[in-house]
Short mmCIF file of C-alpha atoms and ligand atoms in Angstrom, two decimals:
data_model
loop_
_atom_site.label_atom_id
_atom_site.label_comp_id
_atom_site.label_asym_id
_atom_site.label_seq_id
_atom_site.Cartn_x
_atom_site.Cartn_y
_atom_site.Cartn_z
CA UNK A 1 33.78 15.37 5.54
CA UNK A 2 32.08 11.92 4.70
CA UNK A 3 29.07 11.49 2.30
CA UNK A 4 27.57 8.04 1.93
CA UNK A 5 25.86 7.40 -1.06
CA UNK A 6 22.24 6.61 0.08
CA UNK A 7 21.17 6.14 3.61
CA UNK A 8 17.62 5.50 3.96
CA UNK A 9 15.50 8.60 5.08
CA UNK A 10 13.73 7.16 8.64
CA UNK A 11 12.41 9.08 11.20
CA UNK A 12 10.51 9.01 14.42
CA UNK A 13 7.61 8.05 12.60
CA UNK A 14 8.73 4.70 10.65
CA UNK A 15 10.51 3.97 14.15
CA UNK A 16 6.83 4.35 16.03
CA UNK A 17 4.94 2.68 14.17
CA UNK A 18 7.55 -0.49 13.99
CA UNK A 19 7.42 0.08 17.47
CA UNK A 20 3.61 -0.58 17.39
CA UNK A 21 3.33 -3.72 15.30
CA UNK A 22 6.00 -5.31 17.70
CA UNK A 23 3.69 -4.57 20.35
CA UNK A 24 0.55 -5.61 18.53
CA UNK A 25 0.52 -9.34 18.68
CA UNK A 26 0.57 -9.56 15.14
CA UNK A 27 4.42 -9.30 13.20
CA UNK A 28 3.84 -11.15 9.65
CA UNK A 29 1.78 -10.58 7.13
CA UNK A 30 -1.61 -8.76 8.22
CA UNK A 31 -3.35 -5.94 8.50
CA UNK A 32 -0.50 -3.81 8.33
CA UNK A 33 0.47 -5.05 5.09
CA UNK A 34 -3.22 -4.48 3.51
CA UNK A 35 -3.32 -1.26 4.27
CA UNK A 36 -0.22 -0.74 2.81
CA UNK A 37 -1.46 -2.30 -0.27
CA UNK A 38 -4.45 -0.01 -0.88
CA UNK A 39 -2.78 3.18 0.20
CA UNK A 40 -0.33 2.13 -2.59
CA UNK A 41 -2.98 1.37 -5.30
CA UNK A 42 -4.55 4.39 -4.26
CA UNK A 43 -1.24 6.50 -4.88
CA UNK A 44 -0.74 4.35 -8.28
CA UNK A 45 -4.17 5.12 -9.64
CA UNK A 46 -4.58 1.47 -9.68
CA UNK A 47 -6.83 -1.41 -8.52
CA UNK A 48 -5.38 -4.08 -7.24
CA UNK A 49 -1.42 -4.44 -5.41
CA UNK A 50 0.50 -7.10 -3.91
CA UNK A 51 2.94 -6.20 -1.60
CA UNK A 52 5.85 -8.93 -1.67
CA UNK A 53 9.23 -8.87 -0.07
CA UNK A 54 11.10 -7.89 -3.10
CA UNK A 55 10.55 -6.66 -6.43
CA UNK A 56 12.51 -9.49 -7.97
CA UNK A 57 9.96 -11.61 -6.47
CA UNK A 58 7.37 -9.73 -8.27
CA UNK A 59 8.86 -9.82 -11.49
CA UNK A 60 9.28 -13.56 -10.94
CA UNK A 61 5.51 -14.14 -10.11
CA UNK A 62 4.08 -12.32 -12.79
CA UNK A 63 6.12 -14.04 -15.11
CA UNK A 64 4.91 -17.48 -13.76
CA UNK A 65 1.39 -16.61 -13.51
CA UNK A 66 1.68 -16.29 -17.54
CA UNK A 67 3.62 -19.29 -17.27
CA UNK A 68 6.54 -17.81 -19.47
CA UNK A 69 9.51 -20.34 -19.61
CA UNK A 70 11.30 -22.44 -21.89
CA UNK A 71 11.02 -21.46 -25.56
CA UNK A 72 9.50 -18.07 -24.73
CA UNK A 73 11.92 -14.92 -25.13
CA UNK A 74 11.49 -11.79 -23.36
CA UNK A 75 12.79 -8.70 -24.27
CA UNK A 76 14.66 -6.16 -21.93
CA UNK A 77 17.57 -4.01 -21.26
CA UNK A 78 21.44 -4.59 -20.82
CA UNK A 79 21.37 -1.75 -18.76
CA UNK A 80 20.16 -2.98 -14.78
CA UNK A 81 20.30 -4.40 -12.14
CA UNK A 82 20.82 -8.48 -12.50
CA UNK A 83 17.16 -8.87 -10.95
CA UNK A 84 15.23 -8.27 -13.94
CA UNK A 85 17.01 -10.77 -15.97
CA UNK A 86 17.95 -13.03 -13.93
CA UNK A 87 13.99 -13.74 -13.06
CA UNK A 88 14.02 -14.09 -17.14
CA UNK A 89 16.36 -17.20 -16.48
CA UNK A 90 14.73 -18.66 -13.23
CA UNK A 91 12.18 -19.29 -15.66
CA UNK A 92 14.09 -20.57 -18.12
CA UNK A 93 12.88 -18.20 -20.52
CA UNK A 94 15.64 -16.74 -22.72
CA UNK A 95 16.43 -12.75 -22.53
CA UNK A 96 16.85 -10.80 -25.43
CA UNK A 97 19.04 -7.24 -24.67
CA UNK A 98 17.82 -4.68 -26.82
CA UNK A 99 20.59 -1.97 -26.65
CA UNK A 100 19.38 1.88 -24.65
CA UNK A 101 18.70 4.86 -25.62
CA UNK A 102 21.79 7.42 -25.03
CA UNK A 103 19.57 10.84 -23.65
CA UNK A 104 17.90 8.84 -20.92
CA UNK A 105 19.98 5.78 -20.80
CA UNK A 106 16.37 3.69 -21.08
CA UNK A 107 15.20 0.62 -23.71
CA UNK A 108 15.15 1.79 -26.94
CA UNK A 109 11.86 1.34 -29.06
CA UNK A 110 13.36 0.74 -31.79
CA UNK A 111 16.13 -2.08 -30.87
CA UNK A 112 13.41 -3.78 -29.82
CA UNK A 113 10.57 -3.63 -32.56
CA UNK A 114 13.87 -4.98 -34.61
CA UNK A 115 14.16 -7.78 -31.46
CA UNK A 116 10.56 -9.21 -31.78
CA UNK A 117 9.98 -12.65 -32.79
CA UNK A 118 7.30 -15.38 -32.74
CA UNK A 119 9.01 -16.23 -29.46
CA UNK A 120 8.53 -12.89 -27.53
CA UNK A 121 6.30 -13.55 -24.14
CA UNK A 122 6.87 -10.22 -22.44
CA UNK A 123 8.49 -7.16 -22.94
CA UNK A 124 9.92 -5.79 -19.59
CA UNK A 125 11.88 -2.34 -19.81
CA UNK A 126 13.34 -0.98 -16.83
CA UNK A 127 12.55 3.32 -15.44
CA UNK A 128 16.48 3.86 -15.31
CA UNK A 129 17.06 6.51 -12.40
CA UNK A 130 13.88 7.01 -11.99
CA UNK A 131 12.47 8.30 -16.16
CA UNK A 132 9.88 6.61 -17.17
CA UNK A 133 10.46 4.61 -20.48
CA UNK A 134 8.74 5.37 -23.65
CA UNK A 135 5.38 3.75 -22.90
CA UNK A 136 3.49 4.49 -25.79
CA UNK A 137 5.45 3.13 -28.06
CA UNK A 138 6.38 -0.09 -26.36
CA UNK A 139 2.71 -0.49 -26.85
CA UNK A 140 2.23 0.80 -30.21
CA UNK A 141 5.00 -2.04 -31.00
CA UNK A 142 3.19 -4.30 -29.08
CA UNK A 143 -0.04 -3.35 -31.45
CA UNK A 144 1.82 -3.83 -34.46
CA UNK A 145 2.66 -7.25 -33.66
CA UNK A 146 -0.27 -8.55 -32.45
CA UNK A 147 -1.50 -10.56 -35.78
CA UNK A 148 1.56 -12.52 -34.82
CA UNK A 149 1.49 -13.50 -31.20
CA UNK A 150 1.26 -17.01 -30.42
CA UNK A 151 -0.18 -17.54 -26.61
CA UNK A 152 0.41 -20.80 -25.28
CA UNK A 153 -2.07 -22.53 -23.44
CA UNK A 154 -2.52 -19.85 -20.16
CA UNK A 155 -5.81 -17.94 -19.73
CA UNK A 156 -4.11 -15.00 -19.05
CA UNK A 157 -2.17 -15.09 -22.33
CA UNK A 158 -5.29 -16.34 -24.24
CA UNK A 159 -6.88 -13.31 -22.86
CA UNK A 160 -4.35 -10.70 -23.26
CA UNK A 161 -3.58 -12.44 -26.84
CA UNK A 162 -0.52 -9.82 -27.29
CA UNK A 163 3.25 -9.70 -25.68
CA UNK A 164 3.01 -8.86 -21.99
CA UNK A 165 4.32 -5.55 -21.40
CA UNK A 166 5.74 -5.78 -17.46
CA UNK A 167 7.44 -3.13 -16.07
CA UNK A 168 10.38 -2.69 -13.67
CA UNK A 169 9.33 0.17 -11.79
CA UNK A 170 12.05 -0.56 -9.30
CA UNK A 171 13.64 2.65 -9.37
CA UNK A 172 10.44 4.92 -10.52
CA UNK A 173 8.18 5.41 -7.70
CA UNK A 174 6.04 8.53 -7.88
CA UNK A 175 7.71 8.99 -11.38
CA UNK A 176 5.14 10.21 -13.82
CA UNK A 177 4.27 9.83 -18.17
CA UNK A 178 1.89 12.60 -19.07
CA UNK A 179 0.93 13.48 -15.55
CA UNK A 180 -0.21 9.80 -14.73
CA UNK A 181 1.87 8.04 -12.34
CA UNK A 182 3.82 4.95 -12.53
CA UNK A 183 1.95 1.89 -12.11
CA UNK A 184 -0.70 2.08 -14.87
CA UNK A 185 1.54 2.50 -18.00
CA UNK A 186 2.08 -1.29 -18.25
CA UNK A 187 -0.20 -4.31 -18.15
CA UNK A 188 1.83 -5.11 -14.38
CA UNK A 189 3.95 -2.56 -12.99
CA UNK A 190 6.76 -3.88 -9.73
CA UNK A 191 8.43 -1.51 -7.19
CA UNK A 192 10.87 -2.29 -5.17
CA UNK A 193 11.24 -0.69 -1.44
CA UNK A 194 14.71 -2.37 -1.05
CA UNK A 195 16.91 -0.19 1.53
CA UNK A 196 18.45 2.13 -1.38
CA UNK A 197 15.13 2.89 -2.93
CA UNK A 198 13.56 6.32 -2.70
CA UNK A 199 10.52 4.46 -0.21
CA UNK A 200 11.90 1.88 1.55
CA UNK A 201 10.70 -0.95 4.13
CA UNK A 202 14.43 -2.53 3.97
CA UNK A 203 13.50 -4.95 2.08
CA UNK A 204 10.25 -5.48 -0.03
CA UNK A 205 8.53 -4.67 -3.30
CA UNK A 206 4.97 -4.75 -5.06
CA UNK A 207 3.29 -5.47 -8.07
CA UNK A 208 0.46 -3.18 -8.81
CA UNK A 209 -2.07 -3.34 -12.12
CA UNK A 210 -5.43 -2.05 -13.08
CA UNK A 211 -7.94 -0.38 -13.73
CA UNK A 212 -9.79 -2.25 -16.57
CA UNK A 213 -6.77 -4.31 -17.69
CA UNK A 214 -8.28 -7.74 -17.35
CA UNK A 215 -12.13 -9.05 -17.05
CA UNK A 216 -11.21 -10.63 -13.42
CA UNK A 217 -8.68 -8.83 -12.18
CA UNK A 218 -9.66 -10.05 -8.56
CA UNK A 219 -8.58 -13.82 -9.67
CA UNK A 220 -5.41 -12.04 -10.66
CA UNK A 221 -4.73 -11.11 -7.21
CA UNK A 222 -6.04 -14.35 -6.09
CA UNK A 223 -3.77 -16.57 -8.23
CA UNK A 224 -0.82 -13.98 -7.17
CA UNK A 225 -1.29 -14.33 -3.72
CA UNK A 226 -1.62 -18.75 -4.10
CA UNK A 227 1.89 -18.45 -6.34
CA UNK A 228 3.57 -15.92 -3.25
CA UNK A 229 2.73 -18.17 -0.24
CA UNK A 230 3.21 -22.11 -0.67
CA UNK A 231 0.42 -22.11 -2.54
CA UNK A 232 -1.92 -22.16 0.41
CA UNK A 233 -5.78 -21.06 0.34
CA UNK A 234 -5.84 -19.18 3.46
CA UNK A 235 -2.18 -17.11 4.73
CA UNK A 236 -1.20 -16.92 8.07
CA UNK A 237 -3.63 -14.55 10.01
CA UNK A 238 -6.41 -16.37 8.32
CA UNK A 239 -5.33 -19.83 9.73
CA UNK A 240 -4.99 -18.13 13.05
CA UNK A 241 -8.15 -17.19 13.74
CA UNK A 242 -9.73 -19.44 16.13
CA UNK A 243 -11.40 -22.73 14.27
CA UNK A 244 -9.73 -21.51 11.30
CA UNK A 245 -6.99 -24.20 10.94
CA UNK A 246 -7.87 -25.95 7.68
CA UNK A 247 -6.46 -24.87 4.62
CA UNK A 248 -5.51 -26.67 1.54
CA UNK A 249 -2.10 -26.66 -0.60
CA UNK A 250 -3.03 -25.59 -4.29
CA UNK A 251 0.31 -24.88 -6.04
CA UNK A 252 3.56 -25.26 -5.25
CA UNK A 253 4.10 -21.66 -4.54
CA UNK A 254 7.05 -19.66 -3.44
CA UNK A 255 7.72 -18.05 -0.05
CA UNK A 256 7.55 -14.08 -0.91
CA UNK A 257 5.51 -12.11 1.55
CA UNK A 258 6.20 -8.95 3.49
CA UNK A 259 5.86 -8.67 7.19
CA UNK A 260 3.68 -6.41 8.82
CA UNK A 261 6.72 -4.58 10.17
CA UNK A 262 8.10 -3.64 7.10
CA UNK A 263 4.38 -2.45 5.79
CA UNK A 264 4.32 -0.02 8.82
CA UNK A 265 7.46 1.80 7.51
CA UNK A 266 5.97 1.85 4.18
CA UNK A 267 3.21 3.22 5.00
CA UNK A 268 5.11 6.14 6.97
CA UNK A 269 7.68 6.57 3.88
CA UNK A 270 4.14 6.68 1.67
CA UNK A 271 3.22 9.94 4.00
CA UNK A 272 6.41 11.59 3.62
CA UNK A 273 6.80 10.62 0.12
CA UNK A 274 5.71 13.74 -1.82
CA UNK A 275 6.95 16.81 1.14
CA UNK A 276 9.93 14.88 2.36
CA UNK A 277 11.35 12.71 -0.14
CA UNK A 278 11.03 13.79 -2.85
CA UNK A 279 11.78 17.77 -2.32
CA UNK A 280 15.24 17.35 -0.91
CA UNK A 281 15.85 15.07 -4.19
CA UNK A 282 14.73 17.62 -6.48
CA UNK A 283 17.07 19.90 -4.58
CA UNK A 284 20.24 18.19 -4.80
CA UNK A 285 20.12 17.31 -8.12
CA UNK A 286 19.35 20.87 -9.30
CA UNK A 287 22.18 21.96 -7.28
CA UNK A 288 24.60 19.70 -8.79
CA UNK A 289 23.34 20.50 -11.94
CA UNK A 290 23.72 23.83 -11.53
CA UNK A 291 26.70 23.90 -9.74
CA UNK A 292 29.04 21.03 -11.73
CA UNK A 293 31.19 22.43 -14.39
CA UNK A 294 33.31 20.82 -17.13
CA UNK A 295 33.07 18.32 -19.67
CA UNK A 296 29.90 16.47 -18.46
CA UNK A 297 26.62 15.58 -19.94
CA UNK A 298 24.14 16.30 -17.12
CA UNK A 299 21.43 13.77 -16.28
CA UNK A 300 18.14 14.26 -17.35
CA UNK A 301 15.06 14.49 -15.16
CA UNK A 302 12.10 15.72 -17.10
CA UNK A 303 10.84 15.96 -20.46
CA UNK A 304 7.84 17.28 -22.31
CA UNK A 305 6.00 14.00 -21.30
CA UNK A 306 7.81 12.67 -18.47
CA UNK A 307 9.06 13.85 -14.53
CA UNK A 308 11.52 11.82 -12.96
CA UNK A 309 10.99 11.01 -8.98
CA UNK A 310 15.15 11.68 -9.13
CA UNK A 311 15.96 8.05 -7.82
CA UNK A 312 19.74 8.62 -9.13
CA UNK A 313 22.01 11.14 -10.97
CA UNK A 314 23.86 9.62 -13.41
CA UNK A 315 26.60 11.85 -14.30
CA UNK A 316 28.36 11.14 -17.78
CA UNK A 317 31.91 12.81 -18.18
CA UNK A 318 32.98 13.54 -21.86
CA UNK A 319 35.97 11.51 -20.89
CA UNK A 320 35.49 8.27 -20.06
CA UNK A 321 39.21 7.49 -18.90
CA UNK A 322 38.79 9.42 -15.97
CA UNK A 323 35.64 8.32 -14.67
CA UNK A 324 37.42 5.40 -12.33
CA UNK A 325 40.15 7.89 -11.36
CA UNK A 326 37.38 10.47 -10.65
CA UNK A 327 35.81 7.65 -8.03
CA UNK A 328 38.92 7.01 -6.13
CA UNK A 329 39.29 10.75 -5.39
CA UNK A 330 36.41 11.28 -4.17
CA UNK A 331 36.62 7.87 -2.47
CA UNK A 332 39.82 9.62 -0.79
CA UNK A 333 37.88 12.65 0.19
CA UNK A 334 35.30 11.11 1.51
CA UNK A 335 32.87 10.51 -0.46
CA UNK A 336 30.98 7.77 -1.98
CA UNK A 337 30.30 7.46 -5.70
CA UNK A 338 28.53 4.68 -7.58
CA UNK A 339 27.91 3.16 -10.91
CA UNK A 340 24.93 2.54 -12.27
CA UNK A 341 24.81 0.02 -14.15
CA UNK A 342 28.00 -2.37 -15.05
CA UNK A 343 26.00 -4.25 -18.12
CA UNK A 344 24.64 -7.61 -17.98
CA UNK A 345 26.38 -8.72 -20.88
CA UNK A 346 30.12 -7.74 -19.23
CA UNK A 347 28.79 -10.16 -16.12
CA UNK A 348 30.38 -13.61 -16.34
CA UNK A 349 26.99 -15.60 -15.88
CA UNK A 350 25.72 -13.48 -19.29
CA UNK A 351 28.96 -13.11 -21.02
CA UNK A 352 28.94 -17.33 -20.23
CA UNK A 353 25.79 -17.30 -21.90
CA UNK A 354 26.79 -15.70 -24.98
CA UNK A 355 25.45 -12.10 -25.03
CA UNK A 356 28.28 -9.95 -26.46
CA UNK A 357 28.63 -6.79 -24.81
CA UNK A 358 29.63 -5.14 -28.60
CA UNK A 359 26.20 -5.52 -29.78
CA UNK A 360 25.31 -3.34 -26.96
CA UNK A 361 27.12 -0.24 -27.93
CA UNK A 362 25.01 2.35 -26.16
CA UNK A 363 24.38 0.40 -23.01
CA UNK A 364 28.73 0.05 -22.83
CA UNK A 365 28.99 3.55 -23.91
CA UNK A 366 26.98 5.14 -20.79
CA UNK A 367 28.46 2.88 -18.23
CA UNK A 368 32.03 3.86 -19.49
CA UNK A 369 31.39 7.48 -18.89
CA UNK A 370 29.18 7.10 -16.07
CA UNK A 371 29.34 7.75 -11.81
CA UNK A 372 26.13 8.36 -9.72
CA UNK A 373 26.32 10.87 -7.34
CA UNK A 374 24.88 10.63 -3.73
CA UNK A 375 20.79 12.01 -3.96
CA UNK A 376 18.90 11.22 -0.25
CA UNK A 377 17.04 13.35 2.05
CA UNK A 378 19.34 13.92 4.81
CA UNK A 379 22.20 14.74 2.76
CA UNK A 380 22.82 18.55 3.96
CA UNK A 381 23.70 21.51 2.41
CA UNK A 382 26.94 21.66 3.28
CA UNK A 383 27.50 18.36 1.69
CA UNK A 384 26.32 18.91 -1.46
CA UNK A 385 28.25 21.74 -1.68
CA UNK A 386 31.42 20.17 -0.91
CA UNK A 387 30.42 17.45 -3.30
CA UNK A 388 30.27 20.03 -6.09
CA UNK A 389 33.36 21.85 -4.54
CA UNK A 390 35.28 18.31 -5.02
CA UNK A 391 34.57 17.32 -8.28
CA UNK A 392 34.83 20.81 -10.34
CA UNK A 393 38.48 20.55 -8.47
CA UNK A 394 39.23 17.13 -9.64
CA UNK A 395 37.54 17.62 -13.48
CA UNK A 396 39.40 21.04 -13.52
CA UNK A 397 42.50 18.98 -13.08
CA UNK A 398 41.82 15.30 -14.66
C1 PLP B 401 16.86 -2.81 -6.97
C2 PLP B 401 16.44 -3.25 -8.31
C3 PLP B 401 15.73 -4.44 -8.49
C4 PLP B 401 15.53 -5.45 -7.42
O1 PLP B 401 14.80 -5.02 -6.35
P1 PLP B 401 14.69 -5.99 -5.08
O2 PLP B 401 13.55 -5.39 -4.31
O3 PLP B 401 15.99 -5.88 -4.36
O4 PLP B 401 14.40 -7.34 -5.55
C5 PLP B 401 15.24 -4.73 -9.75
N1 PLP B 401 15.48 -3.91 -10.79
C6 PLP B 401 16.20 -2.79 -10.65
C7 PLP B 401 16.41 -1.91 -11.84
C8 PLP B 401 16.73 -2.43 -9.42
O5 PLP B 401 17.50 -1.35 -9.30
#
């Protein structure tokens, strides 16, 4: 039997409407991609979204509209993807790693109260698997320091006149922090619908904020959108419209919008979000927890204060020697494994830079003993049972 590790969950309805905005005159960014917008801020709780074509993008812009860069330090974690520091460095800002916690493999609050300095811009922790990080006391910390933040000369930054606190929601969709959903924990919150992402539009992200974080938070969206298209006072549709064809060039902005075609499958996967995403997740991963036996420290997906959206399920095995050998087998019967995440610091480009991975000793710790198993909608029944079936054979005999 094969099982691959996360096919994106499309159906007749994603296809259709696809379908439709092909046959609508009208491909890039339009209508289709406002909609998605405030059906999204609607789902967030929040006021105002940008819909971009990835969330690296997003965590880029928001980082240039407070005009972080050289000189400014921003903490986050050794324990991602490469997108949310590498955006750090496009910037030429510097990251600072503060090492995880080891129950939900997220930032830990207190590395990084120890990890502010004069320098800090932003603080930018990452939902691992889906858990939302410890929110309230990122900002508490964020309180505490206040009397010594620094803001260069930005309006934003003026106005905020405390670190940013930006959040890499890439992986937490629908995930919630006592019962509020992500997207309003943060001062700026950015998804990503990339093709492995419980929503998807192939490629694409968002970054969503509000209500009543800043006194004009329509200029926010205003000086987003300038910074995500060239720069340009009017986009595309707007300069289509007949006599429309003057625009001006304010910024030298990037190139980051999302077609309309991926917007129409986000707005499907937004439908089917809460009864047919997320149900089957919740499924599997009870079932493996239930049904996986040996020396294994089972993911966890909800706390007093949190619920996961159950993005991944990071599996930890007591012993860490066997958790390549574990892969291969069930490479060999079939089925795909991952891990989630190899840490920044053990990366040439960071270990070039000089982050030591030993000052990191949590972070190294969980990806040593770690394999994600495959969570998606159309993985059956009889698949997860065989994936159970395999790996309480192999840890029996590892
Ligand atoms: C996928 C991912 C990203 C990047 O998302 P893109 O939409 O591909 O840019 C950023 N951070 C984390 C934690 C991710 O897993």
């Amino acid at each position: 039997m094969q099982v691959s590790f996360s096919p994106p969950s499309i159906t007749d309805s994603e296809i259709n409407a696809v379908i439709q905005v092909l046959k609508s005159g009208w491909i890039t960014t339009g209508p289709k991609t406002r909609e998605f917008e405030k059906l999204l801020s609607e789902y967030c709780g929040t006021t105002h979204t940008l819909c971009l074509n990835s969330a690296t993008a997003g965590l880029e812009l928001v980082l240039r509209l407070f005009d972080v860069g050289p000189g400014d330090e921003v903490i986050t974690t050794p324990y991602t993807f490469a997108a949310s520091s590498n955006v750090i460095l496009h910037c030429g800002a510097k990251p600072v790693f503060a090492d995880i916690k080891p129950d939900d493999f997220n930032i830990d609050p207190e590395q990084v109260f120890k990890l502010v300095s004069k320098k800090t811009k932003v603080i930018l922790p990452v939902d691992f698997g889906g858990l939302l990080c410890d929110y309230n006391e990122l900002k508490n910390i964020i309180e505490l320091k206040k009397t010594k933040f620094r803001p260069k000369k930005n309006t934003l930054q003026q106005e905020l006149n405390k670190i940013l606190l930006l959040s890499d929601a890439a992986h937490s969709f629908g995930s919630t922090y006592n019962k509020t959903r992500t997207g309003t924990h943060a001062d700026f919150t950015v998804f990503s619908f990339h093709a492995v992402k419980n929503l998807t539009t192939a490629e694409g992200g968002a970054i969503t904020y509000g209500p009543l974080k800043f006194t004009d938070p329509d200029q926010i969206l205003k000086k987003l959108k300038l910074l995500s298209l060239h720069g340009q006072s009017k986009d595309a549709l707007d300069k289509m419209k007949s006599g429309g064809w003057q625009y001006t060039i304010e910024t030298d902005g990037y190139k980051y919008n999302l077609t309309d075609i991926a917007s129409a499958i986000g707005i499907e996967q937004l439908k089917r979000y809460d009864s047919e995403i997320i149900p089957p997740r919740k499924r599997i991963v009870e079932f493996y927890s239930s049904g996986i036996k040996g020396h294994v420290i089972y993911p966890l997906f909800q706390t007093e204060s949190k619920q996961s959206n159950y993005h991944l399920y990071p599996l930890r095995l007591k012993k860490p020697e066997n958790r390549n050998r574990l892969i291969e087998l069930l490479a060999a019967d079939g089925i795909a494994a991952n891990v989630h995440f190899i840490p920044l610091p053990r990366h040439p480009l960071y270990a070039k830079l000089n982050y030591d991975i030993r000052r990191y000793p949590v972070a190294d710790n969980c990806f040593q003993a770690e394999i994600s198993l495959p969570v998606y909608p159309g993985l059956t029944t009889e698949q997860s049972n065989y994936v159970v079936e395999r790996i309480n054979v192999h840890l029996k005999q590892l």
